[in-house]
Every structure is written in C-alpha cells, then in structure tokens.
PDB file of C-alpha atoms in Angstrom:
ATOM      1  CA  MET Z   1      11.384  16.138  30.654  1.00  0.00           C
ATOM      2  CA  LYS Z   2       8.004  16.512  28.990  1.00  0.00           C
ATOM      3  CA  LEU Z   3       5.090  16.343  31.085  1.00  0.00           C
ATOM      4  CA  LYS Z   4       2.216  14.672  29.402  1.00  0.00           C
ATOM      5  CA  PHE Z   5      -1.361  16.207  30.266  1.00  0.00           C
ATOM      6  CA  VAL Z   6      -4.129  13.213  30.603  1.00  0.00           C
ATOM      7  CA  PRO Z   7      -7.439  14.497  30.920  1.00  0.00           C
ATOM      8  CA  ARG Z   8      -9.119  12.952  34.124  1.00  0.00           C
ATOM      9  CA  LEU Z   9     -12.699  13.052  35.442  1.00  0.00           C
ATOM     10  CA  ILE Z  10     -13.091  14.839  38.618  1.00  0.00           C
ATOM     11  CA  PRO Z  11     -15.462  12.957  40.766  1.00  0.00           C
ATOM     12  CA  GLY Z  12     -18.283  14.859  41.346  1.00  0.00           C
ATOM     13  CA  LEU Z  13     -17.821  17.797  38.964  1.00  0.00           C
ATOM     14  CA  ALA Z  14     -20.539  16.602  36.519  1.00  0.00           C
ATOM     15  CA  PHE Z  15     -23.073  16.489  39.446  1.00  0.00           C
ATOM     16  CA  VAL Z  16     -22.162  19.710  40.629  1.00  0.00           C
ATOM     17  CA  SER Z  17     -22.529  21.133  37.400  1.00  0.00           C
ATOM     18  CA  LEU Z  18     -26.089  19.428  36.931  1.00  0.00           C
ATOM     19  CA  ILE Z  19     -27.011  21.029  40.247  1.00  0.00           C
ATOM     20  CA  ALA Z  20     -26.019  24.305  39.378  1.00  0.00           C
ATOM     21  CA  GLY Z  21     -28.092  24.576  36.420  1.00  0.00           C
ATOM     22  CA  GLY Z  22     -31.275  24.131  38.330  1.00  0.00           C
ATOM     23  CA  PRO Z  23     -34.518  22.944  37.204  1.00  0.00           C
ATOM     24  CA  CYS Z  24     -34.895  22.307  33.349  1.00  0.00           C
ATOM     25  CA  SER Z  25     -36.011  25.354  31.607  1.00  0.00           C
ATOM     26  CA  THR Z  26     -38.137  23.212  29.225  1.00  0.00           C
ATOM     27  CA  ASP Z  27     -40.029  22.136  32.264  1.00  0.00           C
ATOM     28  CA  LEU Z  28     -42.307  25.547  31.504  1.00  0.00           C
ATOM     29  CA  ALA Z  29     -42.722  24.446  27.736  1.00  0.00           C
ATOM     30  CA  GLY Z  30     -45.685  23.277  26.380  1.00  0.00           C
ATOM     31  CA  PRO Z  31     -49.531  23.801  26.486  1.00  0.00           C
ATOM     32  CA  MET Z  32     -51.050  24.926  29.688  1.00  0.00           C
ATOM     33  CA  THR Z  33     -52.849  22.170  31.448  1.00  0.00           C
ATOM     34  CA  PRO Z  34     -56.267  22.893  32.310  1.00  0.00           C
ATOM     35  CA  SER Z  35     -56.646  24.971  35.474  1.00  0.00           C
ATOM     36  CA  GLU Z  36     -58.288  28.105  37.081  1.00  0.00           C
ATOM     37  CA  TRP Z  37     -56.903  31.196  37.721  1.00  0.00           C
ATOM     38  CA  GLY Z  38     -57.996  34.053  39.557  1.00  0.00           C
ATOM     39  CA  GLY Z  39     -56.724  37.704  40.447  1.00  0.00           C
ATOM     40  CA  GLU Z  40     -57.823  41.299  40.827  1.00  0.00           C
ATOM     41  CA  HIS Z  41     -60.797  41.988  38.446  1.00  0.00           C
ATOM     42  CA  ILE Z  42     -60.156  38.979  36.447  1.00  0.00           C
ATOM     43  CA  GLY Z  43     -60.663  35.041  36.321  1.00  0.00           C
ATOM     44  CA  LEU Z  44     -59.378  32.693  33.713  1.00  0.00           C
ATOM     45  CA  THR Z  45     -60.428  29.109  32.924  1.00  0.00           C
ATOM     46  CA  VAL Z  46     -57.975  27.146  31.057  1.00  0.00           C
ATOM     47  CA  GLY Z  47     -59.193  24.303  28.989  1.00  0.00           C
ATOM     48  CA  ALA Z  48     -57.123  22.070  26.635  1.00  0.00           C
ATOM     49  CA  SER Z  49     -58.257  24.101  23.343  1.00  0.00           C
ATOM     50  CA  GLY Z  50     -58.189  27.816  24.903  1.00  0.00           C
ATOM     51  CA  GLY Z  51     -59.770  29.231  27.610  1.00  0.00           C
ATOM     52  CA  THR Z  52     -62.559  31.788  28.946  1.00  0.00           C
ATOM     53  CA  ILE Z  53     -61.988  34.957  30.737  1.00  0.00           C
ATOM     54  CA  GLU Z  54     -64.339  36.983  33.114  1.00  0.00           C
ATOM     55  CA  TYR Z  55     -63.643  40.521  33.881  1.00  0.00           C
ATOM     56  CA  ASP Z  56     -65.776  43.037  36.051  1.00  0.00           C
ATOM     57  CA  CYS Z  57     -67.620  44.350  33.199  1.00  0.00           C
ATOM     58  CA  ALA Z  58     -66.614  42.050  30.140  1.00  0.00           C
ATOM     59  CA  ALA Z  59     -65.584  38.648  28.901  1.00  0.00           C
ATOM     60  CA  GLY Z  60     -63.332  37.242  26.804  1.00  0.00           C
ATOM     61  CA  THR Z  61     -62.197  33.936  24.806  1.00  0.00           C
ATOM     62  CA  ILE Z  62     -58.717  32.313  24.109  1.00  0.00           C
ATOM     63  CA  ASP Z  63     -59.490  30.667  20.863  1.00  0.00           C
ATOM     64  CA  GLN Z  64     -56.242  28.378  20.603  1.00  0.00           C
ATOM     65  CA  PRO Z  65     -54.330  26.209  23.062  1.00  0.00           C
ATOM     66  CA  ILE Z  66     -52.019  28.283  25.402  1.00  0.00           C
ATOM     67  CA  VAL Z  67     -48.601  27.123  24.562  1.00  0.00           C
ATOM     68  CA  ALA Z  68     -45.780  28.417  26.862  1.00  0.00           C
ATOM     69  CA  ALA Z  69     -42.065  28.673  25.570  1.00  0.00           C
ATOM     70  CA  THR Z  70     -39.220  27.341  27.564  1.00  0.00           C
ATOM     71  CA  ASN Z  71     -38.789  30.447  29.542  1.00  0.00           C
ATOM     72  CA  GLY Z  72     -42.613  30.716  30.542  1.00  0.00           C
ATOM     73  CA  GLU Z  73     -44.024  33.403  27.598  1.00  0.00           C
ATOM     74  CA  PHE Z  74     -46.945  32.993  25.752  1.00  0.00           C
ATOM     75  CA  ILE Z  75     -48.968  34.455  23.159  1.00  0.00           C
ATOM     76  CA  ALA Z  76     -52.752  33.531  22.115  1.00  0.00           C
ATOM     77  CA  GLN Z  77     -55.605  35.008  20.144  1.00  0.00           C
ATOM     78  CA  GLY Z  78     -58.936  35.475  20.916  1.00  0.00           C
ATOM     79  CA  THR Z  79     -61.811  37.890  21.639  1.00  0.00           C
ATOM     80  CA  HIS Z  80     -62.952  40.566  24.095  1.00  0.00           C
ATOM     81  CA  THR Z  81     -66.396  41.593  24.620  1.00  0.00           C
ATOM     82  CA  ARG Z  82     -67.309  44.863  26.585  1.00  0.00           C
ATOM     83  CA  GLY Z  83     -70.087  44.440  28.898  1.00  0.00           C
ATOM     84  CA  HIS Z  84     -72.418  46.754  30.360  1.00  0.00           C
ATOM     85  CA  GLY Z  85     -74.627  47.297  33.076  1.00  0.00           C
ATOM     86  CA  GLY Z  86     -78.027  45.281  33.058  1.00  0.00           C
ATOM     87  CA  PRO Z  87     -79.047  42.563  30.820  1.00  0.00           C
ATOM     88  CA  ALA Z  88     -78.334  42.398  27.299  1.00  0.00           C
ATOM     89  CA  ARG Z  89     -81.079  43.887  25.164  1.00  0.00           C
ATOM     90  CA  ASP Z  90     -83.040  41.964  22.100  1.00  0.00           C
ATOM     91  CA  GLY Z  91     -81.271  42.635  18.904  1.00  0.00           C
ATOM     92  CA  GLU Z  92     -78.143  43.966  20.848  1.00  0.00           C
ATOM     93  CA  ILE Z  93     -74.891  43.452  18.987  1.00  0.00           C
ATOM     94  CA  PRO Z  94     -72.209  42.371  21.390  1.00  0.00           C
ATOM     95  CA  ASP Z  95     -69.047  45.004  21.598  1.00  0.00           C
ATOM     96  CA  LEU Z  96     -66.543  42.290  20.334  1.00  0.00           C
ATOM     97  CA  HIS Z  97     -63.116  42.691  19.337  1.00  0.00           C
ATOM     98  CA  PRO Z  98     -60.054  40.337  18.530  1.00  0.00           C
ATOM     99  CA  ALA Z  99     -57.707  40.252  21.189  1.00  0.00           C
ATOM    100  CA  ARG Z 100     -54.086  39.106  21.756  1.00  0.00           C
ATOM    101  CA  TYR Z 101     -53.772  37.705  25.274  1.00  0.00           C
ATOM    102  CA  SER Z 102     -49.757  37.714  25.993  1.00  0.00           C
ATOM    103  CA  GLY Z 103     -47.659  36.905  29.035  1.00  0.00           C
ATOM    104  CA  TRP Z 104     -45.353  34.653  31.228  1.00  0.00           C
ATOM    105  CA  THR Z 105     -46.251  32.017  33.688  1.00  0.00           C
ATOM    106  CA  ASP Z 106     -44.117  29.699  35.933  1.00  0.00           C
ATOM    107  CA  GLY Z 107     -47.214  27.409  36.388  1.00  0.00           C
ATOM    108  CA  LYS Z 108     -48.103  29.208  39.644  1.00  0.00           C
ATOM    109  CA  GLU Z 109     -48.192  32.603  38.909  1.00  0.00           C
ATOM    110  CA  MET Z 110     -49.443  34.529  35.460  1.00  0.00           C
ATOM    111  CA  ARG Z 111     -48.928  37.625  34.369  1.00  0.00           C
ATOM    112  CA  LEU Z 112     -51.662  38.620  31.754  1.00  0.00           C
ATOM    113  CA  THR Z 113     -51.550  41.753  29.171  1.00  0.00           C
ATOM    114  CA  VAL Z 114     -54.749  41.856  27.241  1.00  0.00           C
ATOM    115  CA  THR Z 115     -54.727  44.207  23.794  1.00  0.00           C
ATOM    116  CA  LEU Z 116     -57.272  44.564  21.253  1.00  0.00           C
ATOM    117  CA  THR Z 117     -55.783  43.939  17.971  1.00  0.00           C
ATOM    118  CA  ASP Z 118     -58.322  45.941  15.717  1.00  0.00           C
ATOM    119  CA  THR Z 119     -57.706  49.337  17.879  1.00  0.00           C
ATOM    120  CA  GLY Z 120     -54.192  48.445  19.267  1.00  0.00           C
ATOM    121  CA  GLU Z 121     -56.068  49.543  22.943  1.00  0.00           C
ATOM    122  CA  LYS Z 122     -54.069  47.885  25.790  1.00  0.00           C
ATOM    123  CA  LEU Z 123     -56.608  47.141  28.292  1.00  0.00           C
ATOM    124  CA  GLY Z 124     -54.592  46.204  30.750  1.00  0.00           C
ATOM    125  CA  ASP Z 125     -51.930  44.040  32.719  1.00  0.00           C
ATOM    126  CA  PHE Z 126     -53.243  41.444  35.396  1.00  0.00           C
ATOM    127  CA  THR Z 127     -51.500  39.232  37.643  1.00  0.00           C
ATOM    128  CA  LEU Z 128     -53.312  35.713  38.139  1.00  0.00           C
ATOM    129  CA  ILE Z 129     -52.712  33.056  40.672  1.00  0.00           C
ATOM    130  CA  ARG Z 130     -53.357  29.326  39.747  1.00  0.00           C
ATOM    131  CA  GLY Z 131     -56.156  27.799  42.163  1.00  0.00           C
ATOM    132  CA  GLN Z 132     -57.156  31.278  43.635  1.00  0.00           C
ATOM    133  CA  SER Z 133     -60.909  32.533  42.856  1.00  0.00           C
ATOM    134  CA  PRO Z 134     -61.177  35.800  40.740  1.00  0.00           C
ATOM    135  CA  ARG Z 135     -62.217  38.609  42.564  1.00  0.00           C
ATOM    136  CA  VAL Z 136     -64.637  39.937  39.784  1.00  0.00           C
ATOM    137  CA  PHE Z 137     -66.954  42.667  40.553  1.00  0.00           C
ATOM    138  CA  ARG Z 138     -70.006  42.457  38.307  1.00  0.00           C
ATOM    139  CA  CYS Z 139     -71.115  45.722  36.437  1.00  0.00           C
ATOM    140  CA  LEU Z 140     -74.836  47.040  37.582  1.00  0.00           C
TER     141      LEU Z 140
END
C-alpha cells in the first residue's frame, strides 16, 4: 500500500514564524524624522532637509535629508567648519571643509562618524541619544 502525502497547514505555525522574525527591519528605512540628538562633545538637530551639528569648537551642516537603510545605516554629505576661541575677526575666512557623515541608528541611539572628504581626515566617532541634551564645551 502506497501512502499519499497531503500537505496540511499546521495551526499556529505561521503565527510562530511571524513572531520569531521580530520587528520588521524596514521600520528603520527612510528619512529621519526631525529631532534633537545629544552626546559627549556633540549636538545634532535633524530637520526634513538635513541637519546642523555643534561641537566643542566647531560646527557642521548636513546638506541633504538623512535617509537610513533597512539596517539603520546612513551616509550624508555636508560641511564641517573648524572654530577657534574668541569672536570671528572681520574678513576672516571660515575653515570650511566638505564632510561625510556616516553611521547607524535604531531611532533612539545613533553612532556617527565624521570624515573630511577633501583631506580624508577622520574627525571622530560619536554616540548620540535622541532627546538628550548635548554636552558641548565652547572653546575660549
């Protein structure tokens, strides 16, 4: 006698496989919502069209929307301007450089790497928390 296999849906199996997958990775994908981020020596204000960054003795801009991939990684282009103690002098030319802002976020925490694209100099790795005040110390 030959047995015939008849596929049957096992109740609950589809439900278990959906739960085991966890949150959908596409939840991270897309433009970052406007928000404030803070960390040691850095503050970031994200807007719909980019962002502004303040450091202890520098400033930066992100000149395009920050768009995360499904895994939370992002890369955006902008500028970095080195500062100095005291006020800007009349006729002073800012020490402005093109910069790449790359990193990762889960929507609550962000890891950010800042690299000057004209020199290849890596300025640093920063950890920021959404809604946290920046801990920035102005240069004198």
